[in-house]
JSON list of C-alpha atoms in Angstrom, two decimals:
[
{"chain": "A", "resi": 1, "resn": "UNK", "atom": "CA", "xyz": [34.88, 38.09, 7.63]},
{"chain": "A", "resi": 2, "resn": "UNK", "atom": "CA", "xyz": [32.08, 38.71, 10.13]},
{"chain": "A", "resi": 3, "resn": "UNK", "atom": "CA", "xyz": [30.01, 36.03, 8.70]},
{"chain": "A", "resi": 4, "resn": "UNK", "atom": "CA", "xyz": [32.41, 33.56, 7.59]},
{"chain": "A", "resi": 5, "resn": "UNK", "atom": "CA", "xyz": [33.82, 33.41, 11.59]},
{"chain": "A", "resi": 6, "resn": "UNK", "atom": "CA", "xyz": [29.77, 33.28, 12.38]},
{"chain": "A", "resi": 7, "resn": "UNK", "atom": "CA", "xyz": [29.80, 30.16, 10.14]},
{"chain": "A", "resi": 8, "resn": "UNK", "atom": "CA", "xyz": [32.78, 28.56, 11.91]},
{"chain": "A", "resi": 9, "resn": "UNK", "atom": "CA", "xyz": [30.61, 28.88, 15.02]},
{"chain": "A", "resi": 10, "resn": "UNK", "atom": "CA", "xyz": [27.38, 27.28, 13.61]},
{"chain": "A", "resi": 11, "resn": "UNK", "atom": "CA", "xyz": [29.38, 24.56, 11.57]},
{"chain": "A", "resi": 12, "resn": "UNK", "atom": "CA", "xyz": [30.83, 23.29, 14.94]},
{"chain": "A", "resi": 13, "resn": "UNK", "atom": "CA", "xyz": [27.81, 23.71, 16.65]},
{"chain": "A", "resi": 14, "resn": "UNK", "atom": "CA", "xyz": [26.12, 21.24, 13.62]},
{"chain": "A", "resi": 15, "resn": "UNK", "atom": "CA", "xyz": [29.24, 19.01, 14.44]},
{"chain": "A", "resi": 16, "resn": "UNK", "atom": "CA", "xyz": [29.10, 18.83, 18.46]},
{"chain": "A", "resi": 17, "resn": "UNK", "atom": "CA", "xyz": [25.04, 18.01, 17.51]},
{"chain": "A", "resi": 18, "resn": "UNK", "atom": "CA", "xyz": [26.00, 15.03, 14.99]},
{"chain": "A", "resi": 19, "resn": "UNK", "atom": "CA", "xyz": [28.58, 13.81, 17.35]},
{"chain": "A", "resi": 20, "resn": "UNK", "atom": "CA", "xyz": [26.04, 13.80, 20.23]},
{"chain": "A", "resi": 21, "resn": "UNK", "atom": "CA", "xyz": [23.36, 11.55, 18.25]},
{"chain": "A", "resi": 22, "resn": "UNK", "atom": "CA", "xyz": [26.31, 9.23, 17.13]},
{"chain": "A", "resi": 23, "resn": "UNK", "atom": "CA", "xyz": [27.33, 9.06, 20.86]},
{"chain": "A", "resi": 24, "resn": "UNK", "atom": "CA", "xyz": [23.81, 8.49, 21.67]},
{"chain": "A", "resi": 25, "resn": "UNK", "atom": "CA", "xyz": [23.02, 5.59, 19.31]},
{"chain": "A", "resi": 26, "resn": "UNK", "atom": "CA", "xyz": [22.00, 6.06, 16.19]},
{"chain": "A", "resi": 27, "resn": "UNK", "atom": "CA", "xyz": [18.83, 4.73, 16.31]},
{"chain": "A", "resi": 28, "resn": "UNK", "atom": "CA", "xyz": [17.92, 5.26, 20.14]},
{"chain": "A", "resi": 29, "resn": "UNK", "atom": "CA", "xyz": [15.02, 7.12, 20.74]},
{"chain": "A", "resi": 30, "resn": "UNK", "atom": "CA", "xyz": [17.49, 9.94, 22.51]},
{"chain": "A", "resi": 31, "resn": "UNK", "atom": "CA", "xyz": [19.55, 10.39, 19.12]},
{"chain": "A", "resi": 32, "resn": "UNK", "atom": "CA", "xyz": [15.79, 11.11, 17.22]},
{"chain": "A", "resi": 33, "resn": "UNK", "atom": "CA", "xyz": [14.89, 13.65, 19.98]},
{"chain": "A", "resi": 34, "resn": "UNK", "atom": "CA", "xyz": [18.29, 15.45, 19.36]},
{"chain": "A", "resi": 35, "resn": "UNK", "atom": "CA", "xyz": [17.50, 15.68, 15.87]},
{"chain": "A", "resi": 36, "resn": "UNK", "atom": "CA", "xyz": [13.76, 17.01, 16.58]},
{"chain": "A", "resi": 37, "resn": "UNK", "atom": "CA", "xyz": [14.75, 19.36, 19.30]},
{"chain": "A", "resi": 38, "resn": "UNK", "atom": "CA", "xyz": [16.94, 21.19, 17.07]},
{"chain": "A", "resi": 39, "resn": "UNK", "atom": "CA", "xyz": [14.92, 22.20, 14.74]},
{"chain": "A", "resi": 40, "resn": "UNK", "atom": "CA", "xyz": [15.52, 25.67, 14.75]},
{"chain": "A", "resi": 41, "resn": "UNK", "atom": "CA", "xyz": [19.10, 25.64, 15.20]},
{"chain": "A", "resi": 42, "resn": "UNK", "atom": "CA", "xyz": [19.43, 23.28, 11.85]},
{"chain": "A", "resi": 43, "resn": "UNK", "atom": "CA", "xyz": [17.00, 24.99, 9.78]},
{"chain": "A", "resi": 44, "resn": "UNK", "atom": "CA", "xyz": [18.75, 28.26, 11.02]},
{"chain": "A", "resi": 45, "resn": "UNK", "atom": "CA", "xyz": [22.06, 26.92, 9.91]},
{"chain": "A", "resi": 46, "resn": "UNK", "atom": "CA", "xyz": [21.10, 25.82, 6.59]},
{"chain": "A", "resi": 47, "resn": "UNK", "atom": "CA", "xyz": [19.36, 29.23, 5.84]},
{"chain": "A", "resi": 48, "resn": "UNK", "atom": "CA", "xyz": [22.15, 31.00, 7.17]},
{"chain": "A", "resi": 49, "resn": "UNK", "atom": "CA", "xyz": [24.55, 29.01, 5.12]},
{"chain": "A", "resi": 50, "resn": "UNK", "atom": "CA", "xyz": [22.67, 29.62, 1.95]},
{"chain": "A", "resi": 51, "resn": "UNK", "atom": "CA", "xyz": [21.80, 32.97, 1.86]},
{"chain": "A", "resi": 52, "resn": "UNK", "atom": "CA", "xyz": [25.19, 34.58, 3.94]},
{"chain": "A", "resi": 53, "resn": "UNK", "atom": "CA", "xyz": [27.70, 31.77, 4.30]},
{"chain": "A", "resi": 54, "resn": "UNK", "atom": "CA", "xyz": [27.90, 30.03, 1.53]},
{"chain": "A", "resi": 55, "resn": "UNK", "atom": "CA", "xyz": [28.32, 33.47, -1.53]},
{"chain": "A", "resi": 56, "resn": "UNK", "atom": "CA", "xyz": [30.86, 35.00, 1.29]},
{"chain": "A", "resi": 57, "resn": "UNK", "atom": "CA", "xyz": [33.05, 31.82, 0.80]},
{"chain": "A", "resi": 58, "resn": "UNK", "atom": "CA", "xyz": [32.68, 32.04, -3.02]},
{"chain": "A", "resi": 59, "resn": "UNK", "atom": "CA", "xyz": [33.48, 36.02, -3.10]},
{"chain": "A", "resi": 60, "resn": "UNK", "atom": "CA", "xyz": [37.03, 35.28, -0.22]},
{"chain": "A", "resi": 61, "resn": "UNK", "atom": "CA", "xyz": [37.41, 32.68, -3.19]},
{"chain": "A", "resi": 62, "resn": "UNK", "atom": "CA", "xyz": [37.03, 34.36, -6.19]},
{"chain": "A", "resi": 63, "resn": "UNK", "atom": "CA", "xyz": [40.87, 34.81, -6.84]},
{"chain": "A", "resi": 64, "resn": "UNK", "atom": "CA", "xyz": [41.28, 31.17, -6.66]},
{"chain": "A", "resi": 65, "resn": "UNK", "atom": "CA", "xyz": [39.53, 29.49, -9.67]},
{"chain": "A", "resi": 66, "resn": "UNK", "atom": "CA", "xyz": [39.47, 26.16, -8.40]},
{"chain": "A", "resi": 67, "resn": "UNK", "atom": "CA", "xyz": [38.20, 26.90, -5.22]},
{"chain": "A", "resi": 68, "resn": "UNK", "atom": "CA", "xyz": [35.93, 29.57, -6.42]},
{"chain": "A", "resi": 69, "resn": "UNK", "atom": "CA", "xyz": [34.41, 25.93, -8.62]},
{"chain": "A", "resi": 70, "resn": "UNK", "atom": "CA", "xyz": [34.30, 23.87, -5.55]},
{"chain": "A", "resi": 71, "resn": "UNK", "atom": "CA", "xyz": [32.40, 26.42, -3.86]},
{"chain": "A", "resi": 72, "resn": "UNK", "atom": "CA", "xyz": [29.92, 27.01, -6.34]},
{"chain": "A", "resi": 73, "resn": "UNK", "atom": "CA", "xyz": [29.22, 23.20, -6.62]},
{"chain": "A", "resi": 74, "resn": "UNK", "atom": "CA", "xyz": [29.22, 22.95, -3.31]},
{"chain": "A", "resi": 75, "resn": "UNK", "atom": "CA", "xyz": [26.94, 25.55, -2.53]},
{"chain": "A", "resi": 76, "resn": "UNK", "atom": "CA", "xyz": [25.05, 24.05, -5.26]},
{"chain": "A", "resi": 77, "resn": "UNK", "atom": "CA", "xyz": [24.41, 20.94, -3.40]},
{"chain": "A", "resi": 78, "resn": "UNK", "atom": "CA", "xyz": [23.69, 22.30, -0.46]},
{"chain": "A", "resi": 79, "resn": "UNK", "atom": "CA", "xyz": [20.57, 24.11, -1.90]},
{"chain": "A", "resi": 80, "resn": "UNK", "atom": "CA", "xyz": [19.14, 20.65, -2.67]},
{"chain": "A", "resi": 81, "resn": "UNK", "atom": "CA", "xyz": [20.22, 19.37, 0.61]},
{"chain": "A", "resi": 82, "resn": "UNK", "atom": "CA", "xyz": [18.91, 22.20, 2.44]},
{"chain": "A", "resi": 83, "resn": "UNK", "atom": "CA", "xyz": [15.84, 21.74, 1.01]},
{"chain": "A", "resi": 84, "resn": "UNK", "atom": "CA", "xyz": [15.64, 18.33, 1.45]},
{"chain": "A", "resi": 85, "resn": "UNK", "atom": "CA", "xyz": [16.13, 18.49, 5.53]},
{"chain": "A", "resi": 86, "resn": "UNK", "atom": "CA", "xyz": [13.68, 21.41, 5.12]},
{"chain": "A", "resi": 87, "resn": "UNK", "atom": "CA", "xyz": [11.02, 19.29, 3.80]},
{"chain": "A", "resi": 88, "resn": "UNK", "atom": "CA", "xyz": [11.95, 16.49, 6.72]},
{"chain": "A", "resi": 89, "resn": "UNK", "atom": "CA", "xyz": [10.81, 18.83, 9.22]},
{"chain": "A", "resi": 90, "resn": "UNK", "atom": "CA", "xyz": [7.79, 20.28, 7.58]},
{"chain": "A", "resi": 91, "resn": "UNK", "atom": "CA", "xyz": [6.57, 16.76, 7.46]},
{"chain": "A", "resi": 92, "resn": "UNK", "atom": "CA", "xyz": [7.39, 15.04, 10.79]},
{"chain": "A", "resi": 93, "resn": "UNK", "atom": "CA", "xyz": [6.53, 16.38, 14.56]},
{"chain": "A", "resi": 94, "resn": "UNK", "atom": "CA", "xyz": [8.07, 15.53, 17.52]},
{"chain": "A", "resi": 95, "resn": "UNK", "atom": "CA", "xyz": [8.06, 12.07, 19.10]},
{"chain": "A", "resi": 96, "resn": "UNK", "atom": "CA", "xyz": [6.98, 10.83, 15.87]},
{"chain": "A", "resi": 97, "resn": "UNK", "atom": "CA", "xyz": [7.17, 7.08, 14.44]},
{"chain": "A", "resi": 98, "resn": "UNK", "atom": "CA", "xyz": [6.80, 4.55, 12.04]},
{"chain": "A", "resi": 99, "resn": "UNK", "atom": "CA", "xyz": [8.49, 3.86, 9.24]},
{"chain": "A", "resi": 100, "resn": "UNK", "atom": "CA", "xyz": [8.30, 7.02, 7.03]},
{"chain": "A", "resi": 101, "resn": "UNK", "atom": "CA", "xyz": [10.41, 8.16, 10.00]},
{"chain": "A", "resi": 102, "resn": "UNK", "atom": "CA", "xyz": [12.73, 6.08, 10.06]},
{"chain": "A", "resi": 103, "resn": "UNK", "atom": "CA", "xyz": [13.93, 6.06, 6.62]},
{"chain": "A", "resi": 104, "resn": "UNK", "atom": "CA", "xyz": [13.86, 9.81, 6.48]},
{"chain": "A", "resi": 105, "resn": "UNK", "atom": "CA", "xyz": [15.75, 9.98, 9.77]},
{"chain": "A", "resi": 106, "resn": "UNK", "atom": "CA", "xyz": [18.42, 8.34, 8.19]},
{"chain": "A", "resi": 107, "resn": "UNK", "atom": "CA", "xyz": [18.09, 10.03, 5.28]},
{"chain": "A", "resi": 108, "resn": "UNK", "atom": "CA", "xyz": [18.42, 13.45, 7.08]},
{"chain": "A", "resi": 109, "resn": "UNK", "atom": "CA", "xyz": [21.31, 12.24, 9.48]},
{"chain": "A", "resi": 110, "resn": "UNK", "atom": "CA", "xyz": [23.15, 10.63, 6.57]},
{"chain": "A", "resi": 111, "resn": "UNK", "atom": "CA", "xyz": [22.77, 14.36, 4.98]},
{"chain": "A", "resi": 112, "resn": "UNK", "atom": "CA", "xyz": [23.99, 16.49, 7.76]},
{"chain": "A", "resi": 113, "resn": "UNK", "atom": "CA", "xyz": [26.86, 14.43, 7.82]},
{"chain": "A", "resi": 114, "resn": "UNK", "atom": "CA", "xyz": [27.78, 15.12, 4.81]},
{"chain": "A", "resi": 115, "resn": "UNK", "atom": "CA", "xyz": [27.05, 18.46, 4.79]},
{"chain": "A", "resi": 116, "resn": "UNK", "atom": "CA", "xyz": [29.39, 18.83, 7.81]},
{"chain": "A", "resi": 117, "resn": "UNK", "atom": "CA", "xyz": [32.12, 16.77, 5.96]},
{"chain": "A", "resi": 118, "resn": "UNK", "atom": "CA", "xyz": [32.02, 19.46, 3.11]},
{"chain": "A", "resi": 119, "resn": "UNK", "atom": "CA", "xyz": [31.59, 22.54, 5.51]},
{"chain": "A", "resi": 120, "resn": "UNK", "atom": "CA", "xyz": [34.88, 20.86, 7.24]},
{"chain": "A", "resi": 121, "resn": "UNK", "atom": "CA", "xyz": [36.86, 20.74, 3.80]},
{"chain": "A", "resi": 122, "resn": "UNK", "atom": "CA", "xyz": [35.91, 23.94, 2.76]},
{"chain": "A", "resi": 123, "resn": "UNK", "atom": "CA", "xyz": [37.14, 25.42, 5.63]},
{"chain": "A", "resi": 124, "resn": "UNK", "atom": "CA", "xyz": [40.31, 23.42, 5.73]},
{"chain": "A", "resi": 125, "resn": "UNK", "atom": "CA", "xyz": [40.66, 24.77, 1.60]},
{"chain": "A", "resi": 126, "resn": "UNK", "atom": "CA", "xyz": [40.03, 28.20, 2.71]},
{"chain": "A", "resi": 127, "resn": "UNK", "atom": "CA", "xyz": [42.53, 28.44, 5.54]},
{"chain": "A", "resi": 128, "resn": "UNK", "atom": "CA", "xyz": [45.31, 26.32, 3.08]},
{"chain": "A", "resi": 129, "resn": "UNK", "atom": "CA", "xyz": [44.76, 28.89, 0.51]},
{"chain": "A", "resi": 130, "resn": "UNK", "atom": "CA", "xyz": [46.31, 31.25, 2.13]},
{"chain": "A", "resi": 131, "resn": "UNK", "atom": "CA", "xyz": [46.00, 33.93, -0.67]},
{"chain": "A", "resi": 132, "resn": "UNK", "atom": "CA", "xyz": [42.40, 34.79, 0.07]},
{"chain": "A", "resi": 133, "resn": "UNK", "atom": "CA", "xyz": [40.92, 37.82, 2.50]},
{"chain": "A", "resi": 134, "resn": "UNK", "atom": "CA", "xyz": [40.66, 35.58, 5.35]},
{"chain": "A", "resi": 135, "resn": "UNK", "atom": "CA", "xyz": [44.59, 35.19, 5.23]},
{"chain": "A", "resi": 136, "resn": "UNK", "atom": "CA", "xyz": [46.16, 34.35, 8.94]},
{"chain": "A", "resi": 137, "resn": "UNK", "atom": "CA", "xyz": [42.67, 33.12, 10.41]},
{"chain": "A", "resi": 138, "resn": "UNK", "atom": "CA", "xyz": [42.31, 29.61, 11.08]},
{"chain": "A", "resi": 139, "resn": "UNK", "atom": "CA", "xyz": [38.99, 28.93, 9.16]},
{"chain": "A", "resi": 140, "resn": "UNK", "atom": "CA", "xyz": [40.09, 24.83, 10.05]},
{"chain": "A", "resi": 141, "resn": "UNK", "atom": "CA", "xyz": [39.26, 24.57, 13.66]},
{"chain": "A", "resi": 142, "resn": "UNK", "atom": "CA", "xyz": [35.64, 22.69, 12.81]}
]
């Protein structure tokens, strides 16, 4: 359960940092330098997520088959997208520009949001199923 309330942490920490580049315009030069200056904390969260996060949900699952499918697609997915945002920063420094940027900065916003969308439904699954080993812990707060 460790881990899974250690996710809760880092998936609001991933939503307070998509909120804060929506707040700061989209586009603006600020929003970019949120995205660049956490770095580490988003490529932590996506390795994190895949290699700890991500099988605990599926084993609190496993007594639920349709959850125990959602998670396994949805962990699925966010291998690719993991990757993906991965390959963003490998590719583009700080303070950089041009158009290659600014389709993949889309790109990679547009992703995090969604992966925060799913990470918020999960949890919100996990904490209405109340059958599972996190039973009586709000998994929902994100």
């Amino acid at each position: 359960m460790s881990n899974l309330m250690d996710f809760e942490l880092s998936h609001n920490h991933l939503t307070q940092l998509i909120e804060s580049i929506k707040e700061a315009g989209f586009r603006s030069e600020e929003a970019k330098e949120i995205l660049m200056e956490n770095k580490s904390f988003i490529l932590s969260h996506i390795m994190k997520s895949n290699r700890d996060y991500y099988p605990q949900l599926q084993l609190e699952a496993q007594n639920i088959p349709q959850l125990a499918r959602i998670f396994t697609i949805f962990a699925a997915d966010m291998q690719v997208t993991g990757k993906t945002i991965h390959e963003f920063y490998m590719q583009f420094h700080y303070r950089e520009d041009g158009l290659a940027y600014a389709g993949e900065y889309g790109k990679i916003y547009a992703l995090l949001t969604h992966c925060a969308h799913k990470e918020n439904t999960i949890l919100s699954m996990l904490n209405r199923f109340g059958n599972t080993k996190t039973s009586g812990y709000n998994m929902a707060a994100g």
